[in-house]
Amino acid sequence: KITAASIQIQELDVFGICGSGIDFTGVYKHIDINSKKAEKLISMMAKTAHSNSLVKEKSGDFESALNYLSPFANSLLANSRIPITKDQKAKILNDYGYLYQQLGDDSRTISILIKVLDEYPFRSVAHLNLADSYWNVGSKDFAKIEYQKYVGLTRSKKTVPSRVFDRLKALQ
């Protein structure tokens, strides 16, 4: 039953769709997308999706991690208004690019991380990920520039991966 204020689901066959056996029956009230409540819910969903994505990434399941993050990252890339902090936005988009890198799509990674760095030029890890993708596609000159930026932005040189110095040395 659908009204202007709510949707009531009395019966729903989710067999084969939802493996968790979740019961979706109930009354769902309309929330104005421009309300503070909607902003809070969207923000919470973005943070939860990012957290779930990180768990999947750490387990090596990059495809699932990407699936969690895609709806929010694609909206952010399209400049949709998602009520999260600038830092959260930068983390989500950097991780999104990194996941594509892990799945072997360096060209997609490059396009995402260029957008990240246009908005957040001091995001050191984005420079590292961009450099690695440039390296992977054979754009060594661009990789060198990004590796140098990464090293310059990194406070402790002890945390810089050895491959960065190895690759910079190889490009001299």
Coordinates of C-alpha atoms in Angstrom, one line a residue:
K1 CA 0.0 0.0 0.0
I2 CA 1.5 3.4 -1.1
T3 CA 0.4 6.7 0.3
A4 CA 1.9 10.2 0.1
A5 CA 3.4 9.7 3.6
S6 CA 4.5 6.1 3.5
I7 CA 4.8 2.7 1.8
Q8 CA 3.5 -0.4 3.6
I9 CA 4.9 -3.8 2.6
Q10 CA 2.7 -6.6 3.9
E11 CA 4.3 -9.5 2.0
L12 CA 7.5 -9.7 0.0
D13 CA 9.1 -12.8 -1.6
V14 CA 12.9 -12.3 -1.3
F15 CA 13.9 -15.9 -2.0
G16 CA 17.0 -15.9 -4.2
I17 CA 17.4 -12.1 -3.7
C18 CA 18.3 -11.7 -0.1
G19 CA 20.2 -14.5 1.4
S20 CA 20.0 -13.2 4.9
G21 CA 16.3 -13.9 5.4
I22 CA 15.6 -10.3 6.2
D23 CA 12.0 -9.5 6.7
F24 CA 11.2 -6.3 4.7
T25 CA 7.5 -6.1 5.8
G26 CA 6.5 -3.0 7.7
V27 CA 5.6 0.6 7.2
Y28 CA 8.3 2.9 5.7
K29 CA 7.7 6.6 6.1
H30 CA 8.6 9.2 3.5
I31 CA 11.6 11.3 4.3
D32 CA 12.2 14.6 2.4
I33 CA 15.5 14.2 0.7
N34 CA 16.4 17.8 1.6
S35 CA 15.7 17.3 5.3
K36 CA 18.4 17.1 8.1
K37 CA 17.2 13.6 8.8
A38 CA 17.9 12.5 5.2
E39 CA 21.3 14.2 5.3
K40 CA 22.1 12.3 8.5
L41 CA 20.9 8.9 7.0
I42 CA 22.8 9.4 3.8
S43 CA 26.0 10.4 5.7
M44 CA 25.6 7.3 7.9
M45 CA 25.1 5.0 4.9
A46 CA 28.2 6.5 3.1
K47 CA 30.3 5.9 6.2
T48 CA 29.0 2.4 6.7
A49 CA 29.6 1.5 3.0
H50 CA 33.1 2.9 3.3
S51 CA 33.8 0.8 6.4
N52 CA 32.3 -2.3 4.8
S53 CA 34.5 -1.7 1.8
L54 CA 37.6 -1.4 3.9
V55 CA 36.8 -4.8 5.6
K56 CA 36.4 -6.4 2.2
E57 CA 39.6 -4.7 0.8
K58 CA 41.6 -6.0 3.8
S59 CA 40.4 -9.5 3.1
G60 CA 41.5 -9.2 -0.5
D61 CA 37.9 -9.2 -1.9
F62 CA 38.4 -6.0 -4.0
E63 CA 35.3 -6.7 -6.2
S64 CA 33.0 -6.7 -3.2
A65 CA 34.8 -3.7 -1.7
L66 CA 34.2 -1.8 -5.0
N67 CA 30.5 -2.8 -4.9
Y68 CA 30.1 -1.3 -1.5
L69 CA 31.7 1.9 -2.4
S70 CA 30.5 2.5 -6.0
P71 CA 27.1 4.1 -5.4
F72 CA 28.6 6.8 -3.2
A73 CA 31.9 7.3 -5.1
N74 CA 30.1 7.6 -8.4
S75 CA 27.7 10.2 -6.9
L76 CA 30.7 12.1 -5.5
L77 CA 32.4 12.0 -8.9
A78 CA 29.3 13.4 -10.5
N79 CA 29.4 16.2 -7.9
S80 CA 26.2 15.1 -6.2
R81 CA 25.7 16.5 -2.7
I82 CA 26.5 13.8 -0.2
P83 CA 26.7 15.2 3.4
I84 CA 30.1 14.1 4.4
T85 CA 33.3 15.9 5.4
K86 CA 35.9 16.8 2.8
D87 CA 38.3 14.3 4.4
Q88 CA 35.7 11.5 4.1
K89 CA 35.1 12.4 0.5
A90 CA 38.9 12.3 -0.2
K91 CA 39.2 9.0 1.5
I92 CA 36.3 7.4 -0.3
L93 CA 37.4 8.6 -3.7
N94 CA 41.1 7.6 -3.1
D95 CA 40.0 4.2 -1.9
Y96 CA 37.7 3.9 -4.9
G97 CA 40.6 4.6 -7.3
Y98 CA 42.8 2.2 -5.3
L99 CA 40.3 -0.6 -5.7
Y100 CA 40.2 -0.2 -9.4
Q101 CA 44.0 -0.3 -9.4
Q102 CA 43.9 -3.6 -7.4
L103 CA 41.5 -5.0 -10.0
G104 CA 44.0 -4.0 -12.8
D105 CA 42.1 -1.0 -14.2
D106 CA 44.8 1.6 -14.0
S107 CA 43.3 3.9 -16.6
R108 CA 40.2 4.2 -14.5
T109 CA 42.3 4.7 -11.4
I110 CA 44.2 7.5 -13.1
S111 CA 41.1 9.4 -14.1
I112 CA 39.6 9.1 -10.5
L113 CA 42.8 10.1 -8.7
I114 CA 43.4 13.1 -11.0
K115 CA 39.9 14.4 -9.9
V116 CA 40.8 13.7 -6.2
L117 CA 44.1 15.6 -6.5
D118 CA 42.5 18.5 -8.3
E119 CA 40.4 19.0 -5.2
Y120 CA 42.8 17.7 -2.6
P121 CA 46.4 18.4 -3.9
F122 CA 48.0 17.5 -0.5
R123 CA 46.5 14.0 -0.3
S124 CA 49.8 12.2 -0.2
V125 CA 48.5 8.6 -0.6
A126 CA 46.5 9.7 -3.7
H127 CA 49.9 10.8 -5.3
L128 CA 51.3 7.4 -4.4
N129 CA 48.4 5.5 -5.9
L130 CA 48.4 7.7 -9.0
A131 CA 52.2 7.2 -9.4
D132 CA 51.8 3.4 -9.2
S133 CA 49.1 3.4 -11.8
Y134 CA 51.1 5.6 -14.1
W135 CA 54.0 3.2 -13.6
N136 CA 51.8 0.3 -14.4
V137 CA 50.6 1.7 -17.7
G138 CA 54.2 2.7 -18.7
S139 CA 53.9 6.5 -18.2
K140 CA 57.2 6.6 -16.3
D141 CA 57.6 10.4 -16.6
F142 CA 54.2 11.1 -15.0
A143 CA 55.0 8.3 -12.4
K144 CA 58.2 10.1 -11.4
I145 CA 56.4 13.4 -10.9
E146 CA 53.8 11.8 -8.7
Y147 CA 56.4 9.8 -6.7
Q148 CA 58.3 13.0 -6.1
K149 CA 55.2 14.7 -4.9
Y150 CA 54.4 11.8 -2.6
V151 CA 57.9 11.8 -1.0
G152 CA 57.7 15.5 -0.6
L153 CA 54.4 15.3 1.2
T154 CA 55.3 12.4 3.4
R155 CA 56.4 13.5 6.9
S156 CA 58.5 10.4 7.8
K157 CA 60.6 9.0 5.0
K158 CA 60.6 5.7 6.9
T159 CA 57.0 5.1 5.9
V160 CA 57.7 5.5 2.2
P161 CA 57.5 2.1 0.4
S162 CA 60.9 1.0 -0.9
R163 CA 59.5 0.6 -4.4
V164 CA 59.1 4.4 -4.5
F165 CA 62.8 5.0 -4.0
D166 CA 63.7 2.1 -6.3
R167 CA 61.6 3.4 -9.1
L168 CA 62.8 7.0 -8.6
K169 CA 66.4 5.8 -8.7
A170 CA 65.7 3.8 -11.9
L171 CA 64.3 6.9 -13.6
Q172 CA 67.3 9.1 -13.0

